[in-house]
Structure formats: C-alpha cells, structure tokens
PDB file of C-alpha atoms in Angstrom:
ATOM      1  CA  MET A   1      88.693  99.577 118.082  1.00  0.00           C
ATOM      2  CA  ILE A   2      86.678  98.845 114.960  1.00  0.00           C
ATOM      3  CA  GLN A   3      88.107  99.948 111.610  1.00  0.00           C
ATOM      4  CA  ILE A   4      85.647 100.735 108.837  1.00  0.00           C
ATOM      5  CA  PHE A   5      86.952 100.995 105.282  1.00  0.00           C
ATOM      6  CA  GLY A   6      84.560 102.528 102.771  1.00  0.00           C
ATOM      7  CA  THR A   7      83.650 105.722 101.004  1.00  0.00           C
ATOM      8  CA  LYS A   8      81.705 108.712 102.260  1.00  0.00           C
ATOM      9  CA  LYS A   9      79.055 108.316  99.553  1.00  0.00           C
ATOM     10  CA  CYS A  10      78.444 104.595 100.212  1.00  0.00           C
ATOM     11  CA  ARG A  11      75.131 104.036 102.007  1.00  0.00           C
ATOM     12  CA  SER A  12      76.246 100.679 103.400  1.00  0.00           C
ATOM     13  CA  THR A  13      79.319 102.344 104.887  1.00  0.00           C
ATOM     14  CA  GLN A  14      77.112 104.992 106.484  1.00  0.00           C
ATOM     15  CA  LYS A  15      74.918 102.226 107.963  1.00  0.00           C
ATOM     16  CA  ALA A  16      77.997 100.558 109.439  1.00  0.00           C
ATOM     17  CA  LEU A  17      79.187 103.810 111.002  1.00  0.00           C
ATOM     18  CA  ARG A  18      75.727 104.420 112.484  1.00  0.00           C
ATOM     19  CA  PHE A  19      75.438 100.796 113.714  1.00  0.00           C
ATOM     20  CA  PHE A  20      78.575 101.117 115.845  1.00  0.00           C
ATOM     21  CA  LYS A  21      77.884 104.716 116.901  1.00  0.00           C
ATOM     22  CA  ASP A  22      74.416 103.743 118.174  1.00  0.00           C
ATOM     23  CA  ARG A  23      76.053 101.067 120.336  1.00  0.00           C
ATOM     24  CA  GLY A  24      78.714 103.414 121.699  1.00  0.00           C
ATOM     25  CA  ILE A  25      81.545 101.524 120.010  1.00  0.00           C
ATOM     26  CA  GLU A  26      84.533 103.581 118.924  1.00  0.00           C
ATOM     27  CA  THR A  27      85.364 103.348 115.222  1.00  0.00           C
ATOM     28  CA  GLN A  28      88.066 104.550 112.910  1.00  0.00           C
ATOM     29  CA  PHE A  29      86.835 105.413 109.414  1.00  0.00           C
ATOM     30  CA  ARG A  30      89.159 105.196 106.459  1.00  0.00           C
ATOM     31  CA  ASP A  31      88.096 106.510 103.062  1.00  0.00           C
ATOM     32  CA  MET A  32      89.280 103.928 100.537  1.00  0.00           C
ATOM     33  CA  GLY A  33      89.219 106.551  97.796  1.00  0.00           C
ATOM     34  CA  ILE A  34      92.027 108.329  99.629  1.00  0.00           C
ATOM     35  CA  LYS A  35      93.851 105.456 101.324  1.00  0.00           C
ATOM     36  CA  PRO A  36      92.876 101.880 100.412  1.00  0.00           C
ATOM     37  CA  PRO A  37      93.871  98.919 102.596  1.00  0.00           C
ATOM     38  CA  SER A  38      97.575  98.108 102.617  1.00  0.00           C
ATOM     39  CA  PRO A  39      98.716  94.687 101.352  1.00  0.00           C
ATOM     40  CA  GLY A  40      99.013  93.503 104.963  1.00  0.00           C
ATOM     41  CA  GLU A  41      95.520  94.729 105.861  1.00  0.00           C
ATOM     42  CA  LEU A  42      94.138  93.122 102.711  1.00  0.00           C
ATOM     43  CA  ASP A  43      95.800  89.798 103.563  1.00  0.00           C
ATOM     44  CA  ASP A  44      94.489  89.916 107.150  1.00  0.00           C
ATOM     45  CA  MET A  45      90.898  90.584 106.071  1.00  0.00           C
ATOM     46  CA  ALA A  46      91.098  88.013 103.275  1.00  0.00           C
ATOM     47  CA  ALA A  47      92.362  85.382 105.729  1.00  0.00           C
ATOM     48  CA  ALA A  48      89.487  86.162 108.122  1.00  0.00           C
ATOM     49  CA  LEU A  49      86.884  85.928 105.346  1.00  0.00           C
ATOM     50  CA  GLY A  50      88.171  82.993 103.309  1.00  0.00           C
ATOM     51  CA  GLY A  51      90.188  84.647 100.554  1.00  0.00           C
ATOM     52  CA  CYS A  52      90.402  87.753  98.419  1.00  0.00           C
ATOM     53  CA  ASP A  53      87.457  86.651  96.279  1.00  0.00           C
ATOM     54  CA  THR A  54      85.125  87.369  99.222  1.00  0.00           C
ATOM     55  CA  LEU A  55      86.273  91.005  99.232  1.00  0.00           C
ATOM     56  CA  LEU A  56      85.694  91.529  95.527  1.00  0.00           C
ATOM     57  CA  ASP A  57      82.451  93.177  94.378  1.00  0.00           C
ATOM     58  CA  LEU A  58      81.838  91.922  90.854  1.00  0.00           C
ATOM     59  CA  GLU A  59      78.727  94.139  90.627  1.00  0.00           C
ATOM     60  CA  SER A  60      80.691  97.344  91.202  1.00  0.00           C
ATOM     61  CA  PRO A  61      81.041  99.860  88.374  1.00  0.00           C
ATOM     62  CA  ALA A  62      84.824  99.349  88.453  1.00  0.00           C
ATOM     63  CA  ALA A  63      84.466  95.576  87.965  1.00  0.00           C
ATOM     64  CA  LYS A  64      81.974  96.019  85.136  1.00  0.00           C
ATOM     65  CA  GLU A  65      84.171  98.618  83.434  1.00  0.00           C
ATOM     66  CA  LYS A  66      87.180  96.314  83.646  1.00  0.00           C
ATOM     67  CA  GLY A  67      85.144  93.307  82.480  1.00  0.00           C
ATOM     68  CA  LEU A  68      86.191  91.039  85.361  1.00  0.00           C
ATOM     69  CA  ALA A  69      83.215  88.765  84.804  1.00  0.00           C
ATOM     70  CA  TYR A  70      84.717  87.763  81.449  1.00  0.00           C
ATOM     71  CA  MET A  71      88.392  87.303  82.292  1.00  0.00           C
ATOM     72  CA  ASP A  72      90.815  85.335  84.433  1.00  0.00           C
ATOM     73  CA  TYR A  73      92.488  87.433  87.095  1.00  0.00           C
ATOM     74  CA  ASN A  74      94.238  87.359  90.458  1.00  0.00           C
ATOM     75  CA  SER A  75      91.783  88.831  92.999  1.00  0.00           C
ATOM     76  CA  ARG A  76      94.499  90.095  95.338  1.00  0.00           C
ATOM     77  CA  GLU A  77      96.362  91.925  92.568  1.00  0.00           C
ATOM     78  CA  GLU A  78      93.180  93.493  91.225  1.00  0.00           C
ATOM     79  CA  LEU A  79      92.140  94.696  94.690  1.00  0.00           C
ATOM     80  CA  LEU A  80      95.555  96.236  95.299  1.00  0.00           C
ATOM     81  CA  LEU A  81      95.374  98.063  91.963  1.00  0.00           C
ATOM     82  CA  ASN A  82      91.792  99.364  92.206  1.00  0.00           C
ATOM     83  CA  ALA A  83      90.024 100.272  95.465  1.00  0.00           C
ATOM     84  CA  GLY A  84      86.730 100.504  93.572  1.00  0.00           C
ATOM     85  CA  LEU A  85      86.580  96.707  93.415  1.00  0.00           C
ATOM     86  CA  TYR A  86      86.072  96.150  97.160  1.00  0.00           C
ATOM     87  CA  LYS A  87      82.747  95.266  98.747  1.00  0.00           C
ATOM     88  CA  THR A  88      82.003  98.075 101.129  1.00  0.00           C
ATOM     89  CA  PRO A  89      82.084  98.543 103.960  1.00  0.00           C
ATOM     90  CA  LEU A  90      85.006  96.451 105.102  1.00  0.00           C
ATOM     91  CA  VAL A  91      84.761  96.200 108.862  1.00  0.00           C
ATOM     92  CA  ARG A  92      87.782  94.976 110.783  1.00  0.00           C
ATOM     93  CA  ALA A  93      87.801  94.232 114.493  1.00  0.00           C
ATOM     94  CA  GLY A  94      91.377  93.269 115.249  1.00  0.00           C
ATOM     95  CA  LYS A  95      93.403  90.446 113.813  1.00  0.00           C
ATOM     96  CA  GLY A  96      91.302  87.650 112.372  1.00  0.00           C
ATOM     97  CA  LYS A  97      87.887  89.354 112.618  1.00  0.00           C
ATOM     98  CA  ALA A  98      86.405  91.037 109.580  1.00  0.00           C
ATOM     99  CA  ALA A  99      83.231  91.463 107.536  1.00  0.00           C
ATOM    100  CA  ALA A 100      82.712  92.585 103.954  1.00  0.00           C
ATOM    101  CA  GLY A 101      79.568  94.353 102.858  1.00  0.00           C
ATOM    102  CA  LEU A 102      76.411  95.066 104.820  1.00  0.00           C
ATOM    103  CA  ASP A 103      76.565  92.264 107.436  1.00  0.00           C
ATOM    104  CA  GLU A 104      74.988  93.319 110.743  1.00  0.00           C
ATOM    105  CA  ASN A 105      75.041  89.742 112.075  1.00  0.00           C
ATOM    106  CA  ALA A 106      78.834  89.693 111.806  1.00  0.00           C
ATOM    107  CA  TRP A 107      79.102  93.200 113.268  1.00  0.00           C
ATOM    108  CA  LYS A 108      77.185  92.101 116.367  1.00  0.00           C
ATOM    109  CA  THR A 109      79.929  89.575 117.139  1.00  0.00           C
ATOM    110  CA  PHE A 110      82.555  92.342 117.185  1.00  0.00           C
ATOM    111  CA  ASN A 111      81.253  93.956 120.406  1.00  0.00           C
TER     112      ASN A 111
END
C-alpha cells in the first residue's frame, strides 16, 4: 500500500491522490496537520531520499517565518518540531521507497 502524507489543501497532495486512484492503486492518506510522520517514518523516508534536507521545503511559509535560510539548524529536529516544513506530498511505498514533492516519475516506479 502507498502512504501519502500531506494536507487536504495542498494541490500537489491532491494530484498524488488522483495519480494513484486513476491507476487503481490503494493509498492511505495521512494529514500531516493532524498527525505528522513519526521519527521512525521520517528516518525511513530520509534514508530513501538521501537525508532529511531533501524533505525540507525552504520555500514554505513555515520556513520563511522561522528564517531557516539565514540560520544553522538540524533538518531532522526542525522537521520533527514543525510539520509545515515538509515538502508535500511525501509518498512512501514500503521500506526504502519514497518521494518528496510532486514527482510523478518516482511514483510510476511504485506500482
């Protein structure tokens, strides 16, 4: 099963949900505003994508408000503290397979 982490208002998340629905692939949606990824889920996705920095959206309103572009920080700690910093959607297809953001090419490999 494919897990999709995002928010209901995120257009990229909606595109991911539609992408898998159109292909008849079962998904589990998790609203990160209600329940963000656990530390274990974060570590698994980060390992699949090359580190926590790949999950961080420096263009997000939360990142701009915090001023991340102008400070030193630990990406993992910041992501665990603020779900608004993630690139969405986060798509996870089992252990070791993940994609961050709107990445249909990666999603096609999850079938």
